[in-house]
Amino acid sequence: MSKIPYDHPFQDYGELTSLLVEKGIFGDVAFICERLKEVGYQRLSAYWITFTDHDGRIPVNFDFVWRIYCFDRKIRALLLEALERIEIAVRNRLVHFFAKEYEAFGYLNRENFPGLSDKDWNVWYQKQINAARYSRSKMVIDFFNKYSDEYLPIWIACELMDFGSTVVFYDGVEQKIQKVTSRSFNIGQPRIMLSWLRSLNDVRNACAHHNRVWNRAWVKQPSIPKKDKAWTVSYNQCSGQWEQVQAPSRKDIKAGFDITKTGIMLTLCQILLMRIDPKNGWKEKLLDVINNPAYSDIKLSMMGLPDKWYKHPLWS
């Protein structure tokens, strides 16, 4: 397929508003123009493109598009709130168990990261060294002013790690460290936890950059612990209950949630938060947003949340 040069001319907000009206979007023109000034055409296009028909027209009320955008913004904020606690708790426990085994500077030893290739370890290692070198954090400055060591101990260095570095850290350490860390969150299989962390890191990055999550299909998907009966249930419309599935084999068992969508990511957050702090109150905040009358016409199925999702054993 041959490429063509980009030749779209600049258009001001009024012209962009007229363009949307021509495409079929309807509503208060002044309101549309103001929202384009606030958010931008390209960002909002990710929300109205869902309603494009076969003729390329977009027959949707702009007010509905804007309400989806606001709903999405609130879901992102809740995800970030949950992921902050999850990231800190995972990092804290991982570093605790690692340091118990290898002491303060064990993270500088390549041999303690058998799960990483030389290239991946070098990238991770250099990232931690640079983070300490260029940090203006008071705790880092105070450490180097007081001690003669060239490097930070792991329990200080970890405070400079982002979620991605924490995931690489977990992936690289010996399996015995992975096991004790995952089991501290009541996750029996370290590889299950790794898949969750990789998925949630993608979610965290999307939220941090204010990207859409409402109907997003995630590339990195979490593995399902099929030995845990709470994951192997299906909703029975007749009984109104989530019931155990009698599948012919474990590979045929479904989680009840679409593992490509945001609903499963919300579920992972709920599970981990309950294992960090059972009285966290995050589910109630999520329900307040979802049950807000302003968002009653937004389809939760677009997020991968099934009927009666809040009664699923994983949410109880």
Tab-separated table of C-alpha atoms in Angstrom:
chain	number	residue	atom	x	y	z
A	1	MET	CA	0.000	0.000	0.000
A	2	SER	CA	1.510	3.279	-1.117
A	3	LYS	CA	1.669	6.158	1.330
A	4	ILE	CA	0.426	9.663	0.679
A	5	PRO	CA	1.648	12.962	2.130
A	6	TYR	CA	-0.345	14.523	4.973
A	7	ASP	CA	-2.110	17.574	3.583
A	8	HIS	CA	-4.812	18.405	6.126
A	9	PRO	CA	-4.873	22.163	6.730
A	10	PHE	CA	-5.087	23.784	10.156
A	11	GLN	CA	-8.659	24.300	11.386
A	12	ASP	CA	-9.706	26.468	14.314
A	13	TYR	CA	-12.236	25.335	16.915
A	14	GLY	CA	-15.181	26.797	15.067
A	15	GLU	CA	-14.250	24.967	11.873
A	16	LEU	CA	-13.738	21.707	13.774
A	17	THR	CA	-17.163	22.119	15.347
A	18	SER	CA	-18.726	22.589	11.911
A	19	LEU	CA	-16.859	19.504	10.679
A	20	LEU	CA	-18.377	17.405	13.473
A	21	VAL	CA	-21.866	18.672	12.681
A	22	GLU	CA	-21.318	17.753	9.028
A	23	LYS	CA	-20.309	14.239	10.130
A	24	GLY	CA	-23.591	13.799	11.979
A	25	ILE	CA	-22.761	14.698	15.573
A	26	PHE	CA	-25.527	16.859	17.000
A	27	GLY	CA	-26.039	18.971	20.112
A	28	ASP	CA	-25.454	22.480	21.370
A	29	VAL	CA	-22.873	23.976	19.006
A	30	ALA	CA	-21.465	26.371	21.592
A	31	PHE	CA	-21.020	23.483	24.072
A	32	ILE	CA	-19.245	21.385	21.441
A	33	CYS	CA	-16.872	24.239	20.626
A	34	GLU	CA	-16.050	24.862	24.303
A	35	ARG	CA	-15.268	21.193	24.917
A	36	LEU	CA	-13.002	21.099	21.875
A	37	LYS	CA	-11.143	24.083	23.338
A	38	GLU	CA	-10.840	22.266	26.651
A	39	VAL	CA	-9.838	18.777	25.492
A	40	GLY	CA	-9.100	18.791	21.776
A	41	TYR	CA	-10.500	17.136	18.679
A	42	GLN	CA	-8.096	14.191	18.536
A	43	ARG	CA	-8.580	13.174	22.174
A	44	LEU	CA	-12.372	13.253	21.949
A	45	SER	CA	-12.384	11.441	18.611
A	46	ALA	CA	-11.440	8.228	20.466
A	47	TYR	CA	-14.864	8.388	22.142
A	48	TRP	CA	-17.129	9.277	19.246
A	49	ILE	CA	-15.483	6.977	16.682
A	50	THR	CA	-17.306	4.043	18.326
A	51	PHE	CA	-20.582	5.390	16.943
A	52	THR	CA	-19.466	5.655	13.303
A	53	ASP	CA	-21.949	3.975	10.933
A	54	HIS	CA	-21.318	2.161	7.629
A	55	ASP	CA	-21.488	5.441	5.719
A	56	GLY	CA	-18.789	7.042	7.831
A	57	ARG	CA	-21.239	9.286	9.634
A	58	ILE	CA	-21.385	9.670	13.416
A	59	PRO	CA	-25.065	10.009	14.421
A	60	VAL	CA	-24.609	10.643	18.134
A	61	ASN	CA	-25.430	13.402	20.593
A	62	PHE	CA	-22.245	15.178	21.614
A	63	ASP	CA	-23.578	15.401	25.172
A	64	PHE	CA	-23.429	11.591	25.362
A	65	VAL	CA	-19.869	11.568	24.033
A	66	TRP	CA	-18.869	14.111	26.658
A	67	ARG	CA	-20.502	12.102	29.458
A	68	ILE	CA	-18.555	9.013	28.360
A	69	TYR	CA	-15.378	11.095	28.446
A	70	CYS	CA	-16.157	12.308	31.983
A	71	PHE	CA	-17.018	8.755	33.075
A	72	ASP	CA	-13.738	7.511	31.623
A	73	ARG	CA	-11.837	10.240	33.472
A	74	LYS	CA	-13.352	9.149	36.799
A	75	ILE	CA	-12.539	5.487	36.128
A	76	ARG	CA	-8.938	6.446	35.333
A	77	ALA	CA	-8.686	8.363	38.594
A	78	LEU	CA	-9.960	5.359	40.548
A	79	LEU	CA	-7.546	3.040	38.759
A	80	LEU	CA	-4.643	5.344	39.617
A	81	GLU	CA	-5.758	5.441	43.246
A	82	ALA	CA	-5.802	1.640	43.386
A	83	LEU	CA	-2.572	1.191	41.452
A	84	GLU	CA	-0.682	3.563	43.725
A	85	ARG	CA	-1.420	1.327	46.702
A	86	ILE	CA	-0.758	-1.859	44.754
A	87	GLU	CA	2.546	-0.650	43.310
A	88	ILE	CA	3.851	0.483	46.690
A	89	ALA	CA	2.738	-2.688	48.475
A	90	VAL	CA	4.236	-5.005	45.841
A	91	ARG	CA	7.501	-3.090	45.735
A	92	ASN	CA	7.731	-2.965	49.513
A	93	ARG	CA	7.227	-6.701	50.002
A	94	LEU	CA	9.429	-7.662	47.064
A	95	VAL	CA	12.305	-5.512	48.346
A	96	HIS	CA	11.769	-6.772	51.894
A	97	PHE	CA	12.112	-10.424	50.893
A	98	PHE	CA	14.969	-9.695	48.482
A	99	ALA	CA	16.959	-7.704	51.047
A	100	LYS	CA	16.375	-10.346	53.696
A	101	GLU	CA	18.142	-12.782	51.375
A	102	TYR	CA	20.811	-10.547	49.793
A	103	GLU	CA	21.219	-7.544	52.129
A	104	ALA	CA	21.390	-3.871	51.183
A	105	PHE	CA	23.417	-3.997	47.969
A	106	GLY	CA	22.399	-7.370	46.568
A	107	TYR	CA	20.579	-5.670	43.694
A	108	LEU	CA	23.966	-4.671	42.255
A	109	ASN	CA	24.897	-8.323	41.719
A	110	ARG	CA	23.979	-9.711	38.290
A	111	GLU	CA	23.851	-13.260	39.679
A	112	ASN	CA	20.832	-12.391	41.828
A	113	PHE	CA	18.694	-11.846	38.711
A	114	PRO	CA	18.682	-15.196	36.900
A	115	GLY	CA	15.372	-14.439	35.232
A	116	LEU	CA	16.765	-11.586	33.132
A	117	SER	CA	18.980	-11.651	30.079
A	118	ASP	CA	22.265	-9.774	30.295
A	119	LYS	CA	20.803	-7.016	28.141
A	120	ASP	CA	17.634	-6.639	30.228
A	121	TRP	CA	19.563	-6.673	33.483
A	122	ASN	CA	22.015	-4.051	32.238
A	123	VAL	CA	19.154	-1.770	31.179
A	124	TRP	CA	17.399	-2.225	34.536
A	125	TYR	CA	20.616	-1.796	36.531
A	126	GLN	CA	21.651	1.359	34.675
A	127	LYS	CA	18.188	2.825	35.156
A	128	GLN	CA	18.487	2.423	38.934
A	129	ILE	CA	22.005	3.883	38.983
A	130	ASN	CA	20.924	6.894	36.925
A	131	ALA	CA	17.842	7.415	39.078
A	132	ALA	CA	20.053	7.711	42.152
A	133	ARG	CA	22.682	9.818	40.392
A	134	TYR	CA	20.248	12.457	39.182
A	135	SER	CA	17.773	12.384	42.047
A	136	ARG	CA	17.169	15.568	44.013
A	137	SER	CA	15.222	13.712	46.687
A	138	LYS	CA	16.210	14.774	50.205
A	139	MET	CA	16.588	11.184	51.404
A	140	VAL	CA	19.029	10.474	48.559
A	141	ILE	CA	21.038	13.659	49.106
A	142	ASP	CA	21.162	13.030	52.843
A	143	PHE	CA	22.408	9.479	52.294
A	144	PHE	CA	25.307	10.482	50.052
A	145	ASN	CA	26.199	13.381	52.356
A	146	LYS	CA	26.435	11.032	55.318
A	147	TYR	CA	27.823	7.803	53.888
A	148	SER	CA	30.853	7.062	51.737
A	149	ASP	CA	29.043	4.378	49.681
A	150	GLU	CA	28.772	4.926	45.932
A	151	TYR	CA	25.354	3.271	45.698
A	152	LEU	CA	22.059	3.418	47.579
A	153	PRO	CA	20.853	0.457	49.628
A	154	ILE	CA	17.933	-1.287	47.990
A	155	TRP	CA	15.388	-0.001	50.536
A	156	ILE	CA	16.202	3.556	49.487
A	157	ALA	CA	16.861	2.839	45.805
A	158	CYS	CA	13.442	1.220	45.458
A	159	GLU	CA	11.754	4.532	46.288
A	160	LEU	CA	13.050	5.829	42.956
A	161	MET	CA	11.661	2.883	40.964
A	162	ASP	CA	8.639	3.234	38.721
A	163	PHE	CA	6.092	0.443	38.313
A	164	GLY	CA	7.851	-0.871	35.208
A	165	SER	CA	11.148	-1.251	37.081
A	166	THR	CA	9.338	-3.079	39.870
A	167	VAL	CA	7.865	-5.530	37.363
A	168	VAL	CA	11.302	-6.190	35.838
A	169	PHE	CA	12.721	-6.600	39.352
A	170	TYR	CA	10.083	-9.217	40.187
A	171	ASP	CA	10.585	-10.990	36.854
A	172	GLY	CA	14.346	-11.171	37.355
A	173	VAL	CA	14.767	-12.434	40.913
A	174	GLU	CA	15.097	-16.067	41.909
A	175	GLN	CA	11.897	-18.060	42.036
A	176	LYS	CA	12.049	-18.414	45.818
A	177	ILE	CA	11.793	-14.614	46.115
A	178	GLN	CA	8.943	-14.553	43.602
A	179	LYS	CA	7.105	-17.259	45.520
A	180	VAL	CA	7.280	-15.641	48.920
A	181	THR	CA	6.219	-12.309	47.382
A	182	SER	CA	3.268	-13.692	45.422
A	183	ARG	CA	2.117	-15.825	48.354
A	184	SER	CA	2.105	-12.751	50.578
A	185	PHE	CA	-0.744	-11.595	48.294
A	186	ASN	CA	-2.375	-15.048	48.415
A	187	ILE	CA	-1.365	-15.780	44.814
A	188	GLY	CA	0.009	-19.310	44.633
A	189	GLN	CA	1.743	-19.130	41.268
A	190	PRO	CA	4.493	-16.519	40.734
A	191	ARG	CA	3.877	-16.443	36.971
A	192	ILE	CA	0.225	-15.535	37.591
A	193	MET	CA	1.315	-12.564	39.656
A	194	LEU	CA	3.852	-11.557	37.001
A	195	SER	CA	1.126	-11.502	34.358
A	196	TRP	CA	-1.044	-9.356	36.643
A	197	LEU	CA	1.775	-6.898	37.274
A	198	ARG	CA	2.582	-6.605	33.577
A	199	SER	CA	-1.069	-5.956	32.752
A	200	LEU	CA	-1.518	-3.425	35.550
A	201	ASN	CA	1.669	-1.615	34.574
A	202	ASP	CA	0.158	-1.015	31.134
A	203	VAL	CA	-3.022	0.244	32.778
A	204	ARG	CA	-1.030	2.530	35.056
A	205	ASN	CA	0.882	4.004	32.101
A	206	ALA	CA	-2.318	4.617	30.149
A	207	CYS	CA	-3.968	6.326	33.116
A	208	ALA	CA	-0.880	8.414	33.904
A	209	HIS	CA	-0.946	9.742	30.336
A	210	HIS	CA	-4.714	10.368	30.505
A	211	ASN	CA	-5.470	7.816	27.808
A	212	ARG	CA	-8.864	6.212	27.281
A	213	VAL	CA	-9.690	3.109	29.325
A	214	TRP	CA	-13.502	2.871	28.986
A	215	ASN	CA	-13.706	0.514	25.986
A	216	ARG	CA	-10.009	-0.175	25.533
A	217	ALA	CA	-8.714	-3.615	24.467
A	218	TRP	CA	-5.492	-4.293	26.377
A	219	VAL	CA	-2.585	-5.989	24.638
A	220	LYS	CA	-1.104	-7.475	27.808
A	221	GLN	CA	-3.715	-9.679	29.419
A	222	PRO	CA	-3.634	-11.305	32.864
A	223	SER	CA	-3.494	-15.059	33.350
A	224	ILE	CA	-6.384	-16.640	35.224
A	225	PRO	CA	-5.700	-18.852	38.270
A	226	LYS	CA	-8.085	-21.601	37.219
A	227	LYS	CA	-7.399	-23.680	40.311
A	228	ASP	CA	-9.109	-20.963	42.341
A	229	LYS	CA	-12.851	-21.719	42.288
A	230	ALA	CA	-13.722	-18.032	42.578
A	231	TRP	CA	-12.460	-17.619	39.008
A	232	THR	CA	-14.450	-20.541	37.593
A	233	VAL	CA	-18.019	-19.357	37.909
A	234	SER	CA	-20.675	-18.307	35.421
A	235	TYR	CA	-23.744	-16.125	35.908
A	236	ASN	CA	-27.024	-18.043	35.883
A	237	GLN	CA	-29.804	-15.786	34.614
A	238	CYS	CA	-32.487	-18.052	36.107
A	239	SER	CA	-31.146	-18.193	39.638
A	240	GLY	CA	-29.602	-14.737	39.564
A	241	GLN	CA	-26.412	-16.195	41.029
A	242	TRP	CA	-22.824	-16.790	40.018
A	243	GLU	CA	-22.444	-20.568	39.995
A	244	GLN	CA	-19.603	-23.033	39.573
A	245	VAL	CA	-18.978	-24.068	35.969
A	246	GLN	CA	-18.756	-27.747	35.104
A	247	ALA	CA	-16.347	-27.426	32.197
A	248	PRO	CA	-15.044	-30.499	30.324
A	249	SER	CA	-11.470	-29.327	30.885
A	250	ARG	CA	-9.694	-26.471	32.641
A	251	LYS	CA	-8.750	-24.830	29.344
A	252	ASP	CA	-12.459	-24.297	28.641
A	253	ILE	CA	-13.101	-22.434	31.892
A	254	LYS	CA	-13.882	-18.745	31.540
A	255	ALA	CA	-13.370	-16.096	34.201
A	256	GLY	CA	-16.759	-14.448	33.776
A	257	PHE	CA	-14.885	-11.338	32.595
A	258	ASP	CA	-13.430	-10.455	29.209
A	259	ILE	CA	-9.691	-10.574	29.955
A	260	THR	CA	-8.965	-8.075	27.172
A	261	LYS	CA	-11.034	-5.270	28.703
A	262	THR	CA	-10.845	-2.819	31.583
A	263	GLY	CA	-13.341	-4.764	33.689
A	264	ILE	CA	-10.761	-7.472	34.413
A	265	MET	CA	-8.206	-4.801	35.348
A	266	LEU	CA	-10.669	-3.301	37.819
A	267	THR	CA	-11.191	-6.807	39.186
A	268	LEU	CA	-7.461	-7.360	39.696
A	269	CYS	CA	-7.284	-4.054	41.553
A	270	GLN	CA	-10.165	-5.075	43.800
A	271	ILE	CA	-8.578	-8.450	44.587
A	272	LEU	CA	-5.167	-6.990	45.424
A	273	LEU	CA	-6.567	-4.080	47.408
A	274	MET	CA	-8.631	-6.439	49.544
A	275	ARG	CA	-5.483	-8.438	50.266
A	276	ILE	CA	-3.578	-5.271	51.165
A	277	ASP	CA	-6.325	-3.600	53.197
A	278	PRO	CA	-9.754	-5.284	53.509
A	279	LYS	CA	-11.288	-1.982	54.686
A	280	ASN	CA	-9.966	0.091	51.760
A	281	GLY	CA	-13.424	1.238	50.534
A	282	TRP	CA	-12.378	1.369	46.886
A	283	LYS	CA	-15.227	-0.803	45.588
A	284	GLU	CA	-17.756	1.590	47.098
A	285	LYS	CA	-16.120	4.527	45.301
A	286	LEU	CA	-16.277	2.622	42.029
A	287	LEU	CA	-19.947	1.768	42.541
A	288	ASP	CA	-20.693	5.431	43.281
A	289	VAL	CA	-19.315	6.376	39.870
A	290	ILE	CA	-20.942	3.533	37.959
A	291	ASN	CA	-24.324	4.047	39.654
A	292	ASN	CA	-24.311	7.802	39.086
A	293	PRO	CA	-27.518	8.626	37.137
A	294	ALA	CA	-25.475	10.799	34.776
A	295	TYR	CA	-23.805	7.643	33.439
A	296	SER	CA	-26.774	5.255	33.505
A	297	ASP	CA	-26.921	4.937	29.704
A	298	ILE	CA	-23.231	4.034	29.321
A	299	LYS	CA	-22.890	0.335	28.515
A	300	LEU	CA	-20.664	-1.430	31.024
A	301	SER	CA	-20.291	-4.295	28.559
A	302	MET	CA	-17.967	-1.995	26.602
A	303	MET	CA	-15.650	-2.224	29.622
A	304	GLY	CA	-15.981	-5.984	29.798
A	305	LEU	CA	-18.123	-5.921	32.940
A	306	PRO	CA	-20.822	-8.641	32.768
A	307	ASP	CA	-24.297	-8.509	34.290
A	308	LYS	CA	-24.235	-8.477	38.087
A	309	TRP	CA	-20.465	-8.175	38.036
A	310	TYR	CA	-20.480	-6.642	41.520
A	311	LYS	CA	-21.951	-9.898	42.921
A	312	HIS	CA	-19.174	-12.025	41.425
A	313	PRO	CA	-17.208	-13.910	44.139
A	314	LEU	CA	-14.094	-11.962	43.198
A	315	TRP	CA	-15.894	-8.743	44.144
A	316	SER	CA	-17.562	-9.958	47.318
